[in-house]
Amino acid sequence: MTVIQGYMSKTRMNGRLHGILYGSILAALAGCASMAPPYEQPAAPVPAQFRDAVPGTPDAAPVADLDWREVFVDERLRQVIALALRNNRDLRVAVLNIEKARATYQIQRASLLPTVAASGSHSAARTSAASSSTGTSVVSRSDSVSVGFSSWELDLFGRIRSLKDQALESWLATAETQRSTRMSLVAEVASDWLTAGAYQQRLVLAQQTLDSQRRTLELTRRKHAQGLSSGVDVASVESSVESARADVGSYATSLEQARNALELVVGAAVPDDLLPGAGDADAAVALAPLPEKLESRALLQRPDVLYAEHTLKAANANIGAARAAFFPTITLTASAGRASDSLSSLFDAGTRTWSFAPSISVPIFNAGSLQASLDSAKIATDIAVADYEKAIQTAFSEVADALAARAPRRTAGCPARAGRVHPAQLRAGRGALTQRRGQLPGNADRPALALQRAAEPDHPAPERGEQPRDALQGAWRRGRCRPIELRHGTARKKPHALPYAGPKDLPAARRWLSRTEAMTPVPLPSAHRRPRTAPIGSAGALHGDSNSATTCPAVALADMGFCPVTSRPSTTTFEANGSHAFS
């Protein structure tokens, strides 16, 4: 009895040792390295630093630490952006794509481990008396339970591990796509919000212009009734009133369209108290300082560059899977359990069962499909390298353009480049022009319209798709000053210059106007004009040349005898209806 017990104890110990040994071998086989080539980050095909970068700030925060809340300082705009982040459908789809990619990665990772399943069965069969050896019918029953796995592939050559790495990189690339979508959404919301504010301010200015023109028309009609002005004057002012009324309707329509576009991007109705008011848009954006010696390696933080890099890593992992396909595939099937002829004795002694069935498959002939798969994987990697380098070059070009456009804005060469005409100066200009209105023909009110348009903000409605995007990491920097655009009018040239219509020569001016077919803006007297460095009508004056003094709004206003007080920067566009007004 003692000998039998010792034998059974030794048998159990050997079984345990064999189990530990087999488990260690399987774990070692499952942990084999991938056959994918080592990943090497391609060298960036751009200079190490940006050429002629704008001077930075020593204590500026790193580019990666910049948050959109630091760029957009208006609390209403922040609330609208937060509302869009919760309701925008494109962002929801991007987030769901991340979850889908994560699930795909988990599927590939699970393939590294065996799928263990438990099973149980019960069977009963009756043998007829004719076929029974005993001559009597027999009913046989069988019960069994087992735990095991089937067709577990040993990843000896890293095929499954390479597929797992490819799924991981695809997951990370999808996450960068969501990050880029989120940044683009914030920028688009801010752009539409600023556009709505700009149209709101332009609508207010257009309404003020319409009210001013109506008062001018009433005054001109009174003068005409008293014989102090001609019918041409009345017709000219009536034309100005209709033009101002058309501007009001146009800006009202544009404002409504801008609000609709904003609500479409946000994905929900935007409360009226979160919409910008007239003149509120300029203070909504703060241009963040850049660190000193901005290096091009900061581009590697951009979502599009990171997406291209993860795509390259995924293609590199596919090479490992294609290489491993040339080698044998080993699969294991094993189970252990108990079997008995009755359920009551299923767990009695002597009912243990087990099975172990390894298999191997060696590729012999496949008509070159494995080699073609490897070649395709290598070509896909080369394409991914080119896409990665192209992404860096595109990012460098965008940043260089942004820095080149930002550099002149930091120079205070012109006080009016800050872009806004102070309201007091605007009122002073209107007052001065009102005093001269009784001395000049009706068209002399047009410089007041130009002066009013000079005070308009520069938030032009962007085309769909042309939204601000980050140059460095997707952060939202808004340009504050662009070159001044002067659009010259197309009035017909007159055979004679109109002399200054002062109080003493007003009848002569009326007689001259009665002989003309159309009206032209009246130049102010030379005594009220400041010297300019470029002649009227020169190329620099018409095209906004930086070397021409007429590109500065202060010079244009100085021509009328005003010195504007400016505040925040923005671009100002001067429109001239004639050859002398703000030329």
Coordinates of C-alpha atoms in Angstrom, one line a residue:
M1 CA 0.0 0.0 0.0
T2 CA 2.9 2.4 0.8
V3 CA 4.5 1.6 -2.5
I4 CA 1.4 2.4 -4.4
Q5 CA 0.9 5.7 -2.6
G6 CA 4.6 6.7 -3.3
Y7 CA 4.1 5.8 -7.0
M8 CA 1.0 7.9 -7.3
S9 CA 2.7 10.9 -5.5
K10 CA 5.6 10.7 -7.9
T11 CA 3.3 10.5 -10.9
R12 CA 1.5 13.7 -9.7
M13 CA 4.8 15.5 -9.2
N14 CA 6.0 14.6 -12.7
G15 CA 2.7 15.8 -14.1
R16 CA 3.1 19.1 -12.4
L17 CA 6.7 19.5 -13.6
H18 CA 5.6 18.6 -17.1
G19 CA 2.8 21.1 -16.9
I20 CA 5.2 23.9 -15.7
L21 CA 7.7 22.9 -18.4
Y22 CA 5.1 22.9 -21.2
G23 CA 3.7 26.2 -20.0
S24 CA 7.1 27.8 -19.9
I25 CA 7.8 26.6 -23.4
L26 CA 4.5 27.9 -24.7
A27 CA 5.0 31.3 -23.1
A28 CA 8.5 31.6 -24.5
L29 CA 7.2 30.6 -28.0
A30 CA 4.4 33.1 -27.7
G31 CA 6.8 35.9 -26.8
C32 CA 9.0 35.7 -29.9
A33 CA 10.1 39.0 -31.4
S34 CA 8.6 40.5 -34.5
M35 CA 10.3 40.3 -37.9
A36 CA 9.4 43.9 -38.7
P37 CA 12.4 46.0 -39.5
P38 CA 13.5 48.4 -36.8
Y39 CA 11.7 51.7 -37.1
E40 CA 13.8 54.8 -37.8
Q41 CA 12.2 58.2 -38.0
P42 CA 13.0 59.8 -41.3
A43 CA 15.0 63.0 -41.2
A44 CA 12.9 66.1 -41.6
P45 CA 13.5 67.6 -45.1
V46 CA 13.3 71.1 -43.8
P47 CA 15.8 73.5 -42.1
A48 CA 16.4 73.2 -38.4
Q49 CA 15.1 76.7 -37.7
F50 CA 12.7 79.0 -39.4
R51 CA 14.2 81.7 -41.6
D52 CA 13.6 85.3 -40.5
A53 CA 11.4 84.2 -37.6
V54 CA 9.6 86.8 -35.6
P55 CA 11.4 87.7 -32.4
G56 CA 10.2 85.5 -29.6
T57 CA 9.6 85.9 -25.9
P58 CA 12.1 84.3 -23.5
D59 CA 9.3 83.2 -21.1
A60 CA 6.8 82.2 -23.7
A61 CA 5.1 78.9 -23.1
P62 CA 6.1 75.9 -25.3
V63 CA 3.9 75.5 -28.3
A64 CA 2.5 72.1 -27.1
D65 CA 1.2 73.8 -23.9
L66 CA -1.0 76.3 -25.8
D67 CA -4.7 75.7 -25.2
W68 CA -7.5 77.3 -27.1
R69 CA -8.8 79.0 -24.0
E70 CA -5.6 81.0 -24.0
V71 CA -6.2 82.2 -27.5
F72 CA -9.8 83.0 -27.3
V73 CA -10.3 85.3 -24.3
D74 CA -13.9 86.3 -24.8
E75 CA -16.1 84.3 -22.3
R76 CA -19.1 84.2 -24.8
L77 CA -16.9 82.7 -27.5
R78 CA -15.5 80.2 -25.0
Q79 CA -19.0 79.1 -24.1
V80 CA -20.0 78.8 -27.8
I81 CA -16.9 76.6 -28.5
A82 CA -17.7 74.4 -25.5
L83 CA -21.2 74.0 -26.8
A84 CA -19.8 73.0 -30.2
L85 CA -17.5 70.4 -28.6
R86 CA -20.5 68.8 -27.0
N87 CA -22.9 68.8 -30.0
N88 CA -20.9 68.8 -33.2
R89 CA -21.6 65.6 -35.2
D90 CA -18.3 65.5 -37.0
L91 CA -16.5 65.4 -33.7
R92 CA -18.8 62.7 -32.5
V93 CA -17.9 60.6 -35.5
A94 CA -14.2 61.2 -34.9
V95 CA -14.5 60.0 -31.3
L96 CA -16.5 56.9 -32.4
N97 CA -13.8 56.1 -35.0
I98 CA -11.3 56.1 -32.1
E99 CA -13.4 53.6 -30.2
K100 CA -13.7 51.4 -33.3
A101 CA -9.9 51.4 -33.9
R102 CA -9.4 50.6 -30.2
A103 CA -11.7 47.6 -30.6
T104 CA -9.7 46.4 -33.6
Y105 CA -6.5 46.7 -31.7
Q106 CA -7.9 44.6 -28.8
I107 CA -9.0 41.9 -31.3
Q108 CA -5.5 41.6 -32.7
R109 CA -3.9 41.7 -29.2
A110 CA -6.2 38.8 -28.1
S111 CA -4.9 36.6 -30.9
L112 CA -1.6 36.3 -29.0
L113 CA -3.2 34.3 -26.3
P114 CA -5.2 31.0 -26.6
T115 CA -9.0 31.1 -26.5
V116 CA -9.9 28.9 -23.6
A117 CA -13.4 27.4 -23.5
A118 CA -15.3 25.0 -21.3
S119 CA -17.6 22.4 -22.7
G120 CA -19.9 19.7 -21.4
S121 CA -21.9 16.9 -23.1
H122 CA -24.3 14.1 -22.4
S123 CA -25.2 11.3 -24.8
A124 CA -27.4 8.3 -24.7
A125 CA -27.7 5.4 -27.2
R126 CA -29.7 2.2 -27.3
T127 CA -28.3 -0.9 -28.9
S128 CA -30.8 -3.4 -30.3
A129 CA -30.9 -6.9 -29.2
A130 CA -30.2 -8.2 -32.7
S131 CA -26.9 -6.3 -32.9
S132 CA -26.0 -6.8 -29.2
S133 CA -23.5 -9.5 -28.4
T134 CA -25.5 -10.4 -25.4
G135 CA -28.7 -10.8 -27.3
T136 CA -30.5 -8.1 -25.3
S137 CA -31.0 -4.5 -25.9
V138 CA -28.5 -2.2 -24.1
V139 CA -28.8 1.5 -23.3
S140 CA -25.4 3.3 -23.0
R141 CA -25.0 6.7 -21.5
S142 CA -21.9 9.0 -21.5
D143 CA -21.3 12.3 -19.7
S144 CA -18.2 14.5 -20.0
V145 CA -16.8 17.9 -19.2
S146 CA -13.7 19.5 -20.5
V147 CA -11.7 22.7 -20.6
G148 CA -9.3 23.5 -23.4
F149 CA -8.4 25.6 -26.4
S150 CA -8.3 24.9 -30.1
S151 CA -6.2 26.1 -33.0
W152 CA -4.0 28.4 -31.0
E153 CA -1.3 29.7 -33.3
L154 CA 2.2 29.9 -31.8
D155 CA 3.6 33.3 -32.8
L156 CA 7.1 31.9 -33.4
F157 CA 8.0 34.5 -36.1
G158 CA 6.0 37.5 -34.9
R159 CA 3.2 37.5 -37.5
I160 CA 0.5 38.1 -35.0
R161 CA 2.6 40.5 -33.0
S162 CA 3.2 42.6 -36.2
L163 CA -0.5 42.7 -36.9
K164 CA -1.1 43.8 -33.3
D165 CA 1.5 46.6 -33.7
Q166 CA -0.1 47.7 -37.0
A167 CA -3.6 47.9 -35.3
L168 CA -2.1 49.9 -32.4
E169 CA -0.5 52.5 -34.8
S170 CA -3.8 52.7 -36.7
W171 CA -5.6 53.4 -33.4
L172 CA -3.1 56.2 -32.6
A173 CA -3.4 57.6 -36.1
T174 CA -7.2 57.7 -35.6
A175 CA -6.7 59.5 -32.3
E176 CA -4.6 62.2 -34.1
T177 CA -7.4 62.6 -36.7
Q178 CA -9.9 63.2 -33.9
R179 CA -7.5 65.8 -32.4
S180 CA -7.2 67.5 -35.7
T181 CA -10.9 67.5 -36.1
R182 CA -11.3 69.0 -32.7
M183 CA -8.9 71.8 -33.4
S184 CA -10.5 72.5 -36.8
L185 CA -13.9 72.7 -35.1
V186 CA -12.7 75.2 -32.6
A187 CA -11.1 77.3 -35.3
E188 CA -14.2 77.1 -37.5
V189 CA -16.5 78.1 -34.6
A190 CA -14.3 81.0 -33.8
S191 CA -14.2 82.1 -37.4
D192 CA -18.0 82.0 -37.8
W193 CA -18.5 83.8 -34.5
L194 CA -16.1 86.6 -35.5
T195 CA -17.7 86.8 -38.9
A196 CA -21.1 87.2 -37.3
G197 CA -19.7 90.0 -35.0
A198 CA -18.2 91.7 -38.0
Y199 CA -21.4 91.7 -39.9
Q200 CA -23.2 92.9 -36.9
Q201 CA -20.9 95.9 -36.6
R202 CA -21.1 96.6 -40.4
L203 CA -24.9 96.5 -40.2
V204 CA -24.9 99.1 -37.4
L205 CA -22.5 101.3 -39.4
A206 CA -24.7 100.8 -42.5
Q207 CA -27.8 101.8 -40.6
Q208 CA -26.0 104.9 -39.2
T209 CA -24.9 105.7 -42.8
L210 CA -28.5 105.4 -44.0
D211 CA -29.8 107.7 -41.3
S212 CA -27.1 110.2 -42.1
Q213 CA -28.0 110.1 -45.8
R214 CA -31.6 110.5 -45.1
R215 CA -30.9 113.7 -43.1
T216 CA -28.7 114.9 -45.9
L217 CA -31.4 114.3 -48.4
E218 CA -33.9 116.2 -46.3
L219 CA -31.4 119.1 -46.0
T220 CA -30.7 119.0 -49.7
R221 CA -34.4 119.1 -50.6
R222 CA -34.9 122.1 -48.4
K223 CA -32.0 123.9 -50.1
H224 CA -33.4 122.9 -53.5
A225 CA -36.8 124.3 -52.5
Q226 CA -35.1 127.6 -51.6
G227 CA -33.1 127.6 -54.8
L228 CA -29.8 126.9 -53.1
S229 CA -29.1 123.6 -54.8
S230 CA -29.8 122.0 -58.1
G231 CA -31.9 119.0 -59.0
V232 CA -28.6 117.2 -59.7
D233 CA -27.7 117.5 -56.1
V234 CA -31.0 116.1 -55.0
A235 CA -30.7 113.2 -57.4
S236 CA -27.2 112.5 -56.3
V237 CA -28.2 112.3 -52.6
E238 CA -31.2 110.2 -53.4
S239 CA -28.8 107.8 -55.1
S240 CA -26.7 107.7 -52.0
V241 CA -29.7 106.9 -49.9
E242 CA -30.7 104.0 -52.1
S243 CA -27.2 102.7 -52.0
A244 CA -27.1 102.9 -48.2
R245 CA -30.4 101.2 -48.0
A246 CA -29.1 98.4 -50.2
D247 CA -26.1 98.1 -47.9
V248 CA -28.3 97.7 -44.9
G249 CA -30.3 94.9 -46.6
S250 CA -27.1 93.2 -47.7
Y251 CA -25.5 93.2 -44.3
A252 CA -28.7 92.0 -42.6
T253 CA -28.8 89.1 -45.0
S254 CA -25.1 88.3 -44.5
L255 CA -25.5 88.5 -40.7
E256 CA -28.4 86.0 -40.8
Q257 CA -26.4 83.7 -43.0
A258 CA -23.4 83.9 -40.7
R259 CA -25.6 83.0 -37.7
N260 CA -27.0 80.0 -39.6
A261 CA -23.5 78.9 -40.4
L262 CA -22.4 79.2 -36.8
E263 CA -25.3 77.1 -35.5
L264 CA -24.6 74.5 -38.2
V265 CA -21.1 74.1 -37.0
V266 CA -22.0 74.2 -33.3
G267 CA -24.7 71.6 -33.8
A268 CA -27.2 73.3 -31.6
A269 CA -29.0 76.7 -31.3
V270 CA -26.7 79.4 -30.1
P271 CA -28.4 81.7 -27.4
D272 CA -28.6 85.3 -28.4
D273 CA -26.6 86.4 -25.3
L274 CA -23.6 84.4 -26.6
L275 CA -23.6 86.1 -30.0
P276 CA -21.1 88.9 -30.5
G277 CA -22.2 92.5 -30.5
A278 CA -21.0 95.4 -32.6
G279 CA -17.4 96.0 -31.9
D280 CA -16.9 93.0 -29.6
A281 CA -15.0 90.8 -32.0
D282 CA -11.7 92.6 -32.0
A283 CA -11.0 91.9 -28.3
A284 CA -12.0 88.2 -28.5
V285 CA -8.6 86.9 -29.7
A286 CA -5.2 87.2 -28.0
L287 CA -2.2 86.5 -30.1
A288 CA 0.0 84.2 -28.0
P289 CA 3.8 85.0 -27.8
L290 CA 6.2 82.6 -29.5
P291 CA 9.3 81.2 -27.8
E292 CA 12.7 82.4 -28.8
K293 CA 14.6 80.5 -31.5
L294 CA 11.6 78.6 -32.8
E295 CA 12.8 75.3 -34.2
S296 CA 11.3 73.2 -36.9
R297 CA 11.1 70.2 -34.6
A298 CA 8.0 71.9 -33.1
L299 CA 6.2 70.8 -36.2
L300 CA 6.4 67.2 -35.1
Q301 CA 3.6 68.0 -32.6
R302 CA 1.1 68.8 -35.3
P303 CA -1.8 66.3 -35.6
D304 CA -1.3 65.9 -39.3
V305 CA 2.4 65.1 -38.9
L306 CA 1.7 62.7 -36.0
Y307 CA -0.9 61.0 -38.1
A308 CA 1.5 60.6 -41.0
E309 CA 4.1 59.1 -38.6
H310 CA 1.7 56.6 -37.0
T311 CA 0.7 55.6 -40.5
L312 CA 4.3 55.0 -41.4
K313 CA 4.8 52.9 -38.3
A314 CA 1.7 50.8 -39.2
A315 CA 3.1 50.2 -42.7
N316 CA 6.5 49.2 -41.2
A317 CA 4.7 46.6 -39.0
N318 CA 3.0 45.1 -42.0
I319 CA 6.4 44.2 -43.4
G320 CA 7.0 42.0 -40.4
A321 CA 3.7 40.2 -40.9
A322 CA 4.5 39.7 -44.6
R323 CA 7.9 38.3 -43.7
A324 CA 6.5 35.9 -41.1
A325 CA 4.1 34.4 -43.6
F326 CA 7.1 32.7 -45.3
F327 CA 7.7 30.5 -42.2
P328 CA 5.7 27.5 -40.8
T329 CA 2.6 28.0 -38.9
I330 CA 2.2 25.9 -35.7
T331 CA -1.2 25.6 -34.0
L332 CA -2.1 23.7 -30.8
T333 CA -5.3 22.1 -29.7
A334 CA -5.6 20.8 -26.2
S335 CA -8.2 19.9 -23.6
A336 CA -8.5 18.3 -20.2
G337 CA -11.6 17.0 -18.4
R338 CA -13.6 14.1 -17.1
A339 CA -15.8 11.5 -18.7
S340 CA -18.2 8.9 -17.2
D341 CA -21.1 6.7 -18.1
S342 CA -23.3 8.5 -15.5
L343 CA -23.6 12.0 -14.3
S344 CA -23.4 10.9 -10.7
S345 CA -20.0 9.4 -11.1
L346 CA -18.5 12.1 -13.3
F347 CA -16.1 13.3 -10.7
D348 CA -15.1 9.9 -9.3
A349 CA -11.6 8.6 -9.5
G350 CA -10.5 7.3 -12.8
T351 CA -12.7 9.6 -14.9
R352 CA -10.0 12.1 -16.0
T353 CA -9.4 12.7 -19.7
W354 CA -7.0 14.9 -21.8
S355 CA -6.0 15.5 -25.3
F356 CA -3.2 17.3 -27.1
A357 CA -3.1 17.8 -30.9
P358 CA -0.4 20.0 -32.3
S359 CA -0.3 20.7 -36.1
I360 CA 2.1 22.4 -38.4
S361 CA 1.6 24.0 -41.8
V362 CA 4.6 24.8 -44.1
P363 CA 4.1 27.0 -47.2
I364 CA 5.5 25.1 -50.3
F365 CA 3.9 26.6 -53.3
N366 CA 1.8 29.7 -53.5
A367 CA 2.5 31.1 -57.0
G368 CA 4.5 34.0 -55.6
S369 CA 1.6 35.5 -53.6
L370 CA 3.7 35.7 -50.4
Q371 CA 6.5 37.5 -52.2
A372 CA 4.0 39.9 -53.8
S373 CA 2.5 40.6 -50.4
L374 CA 6.0 41.4 -49.0
D375 CA 6.7 43.7 -52.0
S376 CA 3.4 45.4 -51.5
A377 CA 4.1 46.0 -47.8
K378 CA 7.5 47.5 -48.7
I379 CA 6.1 49.8 -51.3
A380 CA 3.3 50.9 -48.9
T381 CA 6.1 51.8 -46.4
D382 CA 7.9 53.9 -49.0
I383 CA 4.7 55.7 -49.8
A384 CA 4.2 56.3 -46.1
V385 CA 7.7 57.8 -45.8
A386 CA 7.0 60.2 -48.7
D387 CA 3.7 61.2 -47.2
Y388 CA 5.4 61.8 -43.8
E389 CA 8.1 64.0 -45.4
K390 CA 5.4 65.8 -47.4
A391 CA 3.4 66.5 -44.3
I392 CA 6.5 68.0 -42.6
Q393 CA 7.2 70.2 -45.7
T394 CA 3.6 71.4 -45.8
A395 CA 3.7 72.2 -42.1
F396 CA 7.0 74.1 -42.5
S397 CA 5.6 76.1 -45.4
E398 CA 2.5 77.0 -43.5
V399 CA 4.4 78.0 -40.4
A400 CA 6.9 80.0 -42.5
D401 CA 4.1 81.8 -44.2
A402 CA 2.4 82.6 -40.9
L403 CA 5.7 83.9 -39.4
A404 CA 6.3 86.0 -42.5
A405 CA 2.9 87.5 -42.2
R406 CA 3.2 88.1 -38.5
A407 CA 6.6 89.8 -38.5
P408 CA 5.5 93.2 -40.1
R409 CA 2.5 93.3 -37.8
R410 CA 4.7 93.6 -34.8
T411 CA 6.4 96.7 -36.1
A412 CA 4.7 100.0 -35.2
G413 CA 5.5 101.8 -38.4
C414 CA 2.1 103.3 -38.7
P415 CA -0.1 104.2 -35.8
A416 CA -3.2 103.4 -37.8
R417 CA -2.1 99.9 -38.4
A418 CA -3.8 99.1 -35.2
G419 CA -6.8 99.3 -37.5
R420 CA -9.7 101.0 -35.8
V421 CA -10.7 104.7 -36.0
H422 CA -11.5 106.1 -32.6
P423 CA -15.2 107.0 -32.3
A424 CA -14.4 110.5 -31.1
Q425 CA -12.3 111.1 -34.3
L426 CA -15.1 109.6 -36.4
R427 CA -17.6 112.0 -34.8
A428 CA -15.2 114.9 -35.3
G429 CA -14.8 113.9 -39.0
R430 CA -18.5 113.8 -39.4
G431 CA -18.9 117.2 -37.8
A432 CA -16.3 118.8 -40.0
L433 CA -17.9 117.3 -43.1
T434 CA -21.3 118.5 -42.0
Q435 CA -20.0 122.0 -41.7
R436 CA -18.7 121.8 -45.2
R437 CA -21.8 120.2 -46.5
G438 CA -23.5 123.6 -47.0
Q439 CA -20.5 124.7 -49.1
L440 CA -19.9 121.6 -51.2
P441 CA -22.2 119.8 -53.7
G442 CA -24.2 116.8 -52.5
N443 CA -21.6 114.3 -53.5
A444 CA -19.1 115.8 -51.0
D445 CA -20.8 113.6 -48.4
R446 CA -19.1 110.5 -49.9
P447 CA -15.9 111.1 -48.0
A448 CA -18.0 110.6 -44.8
L449 CA -19.1 107.2 -46.1
A450 CA -15.5 106.3 -46.8
L451 CA -14.5 107.5 -43.3
Q452 CA -17.3 105.4 -41.9
R453 CA -16.1 102.3 -43.8
A454 CA -12.6 103.0 -42.5
A455 CA -13.9 102.3 -39.1
E456 CA -15.4 98.9 -40.1
P457 CA -13.7 95.8 -38.7
D458 CA -11.9 93.4 -40.9
H459 CA -13.5 90.1 -40.4
P460 CA -14.4 89.2 -43.9
A461 CA -16.8 86.2 -44.4
P462 CA -14.5 83.3 -45.2
E463 CA -15.3 80.8 -47.9
R464 CA -16.5 77.5 -46.7
G465 CA -13.5 75.3 -45.9
E466 CA -11.1 78.2 -45.6
Q467 CA -11.0 78.2 -41.9
P468 CA -8.1 79.3 -39.7
R469 CA -5.9 76.4 -38.8
D470 CA -2.9 76.2 -36.5
A471 CA 0.6 76.5 -38.0
L472 CA 2.5 74.9 -35.2
Q473 CA 0.3 72.5 -33.4
G474 CA -3.3 73.3 -34.4
A475 CA -3.5 76.2 -32.0
W476 CA -5.7 79.0 -33.2
R477 CA -3.7 82.2 -34.0
R478 CA -5.6 84.9 -35.8
G479 CA -3.7 87.4 -37.8
R480 CA -4.3 91.0 -36.7
C481 CA -2.9 93.1 -39.5
R482 CA -2.8 92.4 -43.2
P483 CA -1.6 94.8 -46.0
I484 CA -4.0 97.7 -46.6
E485 CA -6.1 97.2 -49.7
L486 CA -7.1 100.4 -51.6
R487 CA -9.7 99.9 -54.3
H488 CA -9.7 102.9 -56.7
G489 CA -13.0 104.1 -58.2
T490 CA -14.0 104.1 -61.8
A491 CA -15.4 107.6 -62.2
R492 CA -15.1 109.2 -65.6
K493 CA -12.4 111.7 -66.1
K494 CA -13.5 115.3 -66.5
P495 CA -12.1 117.7 -68.9
H496 CA -11.6 120.3 -66.2
A497 CA -10.8 120.0 -62.5
L498 CA -13.5 121.2 -60.2
P499 CA -12.3 124.2 -58.2
Y500 CA -12.8 124.3 -54.4
A501 CA -16.4 125.3 -53.7
G502 CA -16.0 127.8 -50.9
P503 CA -18.7 130.2 -49.7
K504 CA -17.8 132.9 -52.2
D505 CA -17.6 130.7 -55.4
L506 CA -20.6 128.4 -54.8
P507 CA -22.6 129.9 -57.7
A508 CA -19.7 129.3 -60.0
A509 CA -19.6 125.7 -58.8
R510 CA -23.2 125.2 -59.5
R511 CA -22.9 126.6 -63.0
W512 CA -20.0 124.2 -63.6
L513 CA -21.9 121.2 -62.3
S514 CA -24.9 122.0 -64.5
R515 CA -22.6 121.6 -67.6
T516 CA -21.4 118.1 -66.5
E517 CA -23.1 114.8 -67.0
A518 CA -22.1 113.2 -63.7
M519 CA -20.8 114.1 -60.3
T520 CA -17.2 113.4 -59.1
P521 CA -16.0 113.6 -55.5
V522 CA -14.7 117.0 -54.7
P523 CA -11.1 117.3 -53.5
L524 CA -10.5 119.2 -50.3
P525 CA -8.5 122.4 -50.4
S526 CA -4.7 122.0 -50.4
A527 CA -4.6 124.0 -47.2
H528 CA -6.3 121.1 -45.4
R529 CA -4.2 118.4 -47.0
R530 CA -1.0 117.0 -45.6
P531 CA 1.9 116.2 -47.9
R532 CA 2.1 112.6 -49.0
T533 CA 5.1 110.6 -50.2
A534 CA 3.3 109.1 -53.2
P535 CA 1.2 111.0 -55.8
I536 CA -2.5 110.4 -56.1
G537 CA -3.2 107.5 -58.4
S538 CA 0.3 106.0 -58.2
A539 CA 0.9 102.3 -58.2
G540 CA 1.7 102.3 -54.5
A541 CA -1.5 104.1 -53.7
L542 CA -3.6 101.8 -55.7
H543 CA -2.1 98.4 -54.7
G544 CA -1.2 99.0 -51.1
D545 CA 2.6 99.2 -51.5
S546 CA 4.4 99.2 -48.1
N547 CA 6.7 101.9 -49.3
S548 CA 3.8 104.3 -50.0
A549 CA 2.4 106.5 -47.3
T550 CA -1.0 106.0 -48.8
T551 CA -1.0 102.4 -47.5
C552 CA -1.4 103.8 -44.0
P553 CA -4.9 104.7 -42.9
A554 CA -3.6 107.6 -40.9
V555 CA -2.4 109.3 -44.1
A556 CA -5.7 108.8 -45.8
L557 CA -7.5 110.3 -42.9
A558 CA -4.9 113.1 -42.6
D559 CA -5.9 114.1 -46.2
M560 CA -9.2 115.1 -44.7
G561 CA -7.6 117.0 -41.8
F562 CA -8.0 114.3 -39.1
C563 CA -5.5 112.5 -37.0
P564 CA -7.2 109.2 -36.0
V565 CA -6.7 107.7 -32.6
T566 CA -6.3 103.9 -33.0
S567 CA -6.7 101.0 -30.6
R568 CA -6.6 97.3 -31.4
P569 CA -5.1 96.0 -34.7
S570 CA -7.1 94.9 -37.6
T571 CA -7.1 95.4 -41.3
T572 CA -8.9 98.4 -42.8
T573 CA -10.1 98.5 -46.4
F574 CA -10.7 101.8 -48.0
E575 CA -13.1 102.1 -50.8
A576 CA -13.1 105.1 -53.1
N577 CA -16.0 106.0 -55.4
G578 CA -14.0 108.6 -57.2
S579 CA -10.5 109.6 -58.3
H580 CA -9.9 111.9 -55.4
A581 CA -11.6 110.3 -52.4
F582 CA -9.0 108.3 -50.3
S583 CA -6.8 107.8 -53.3

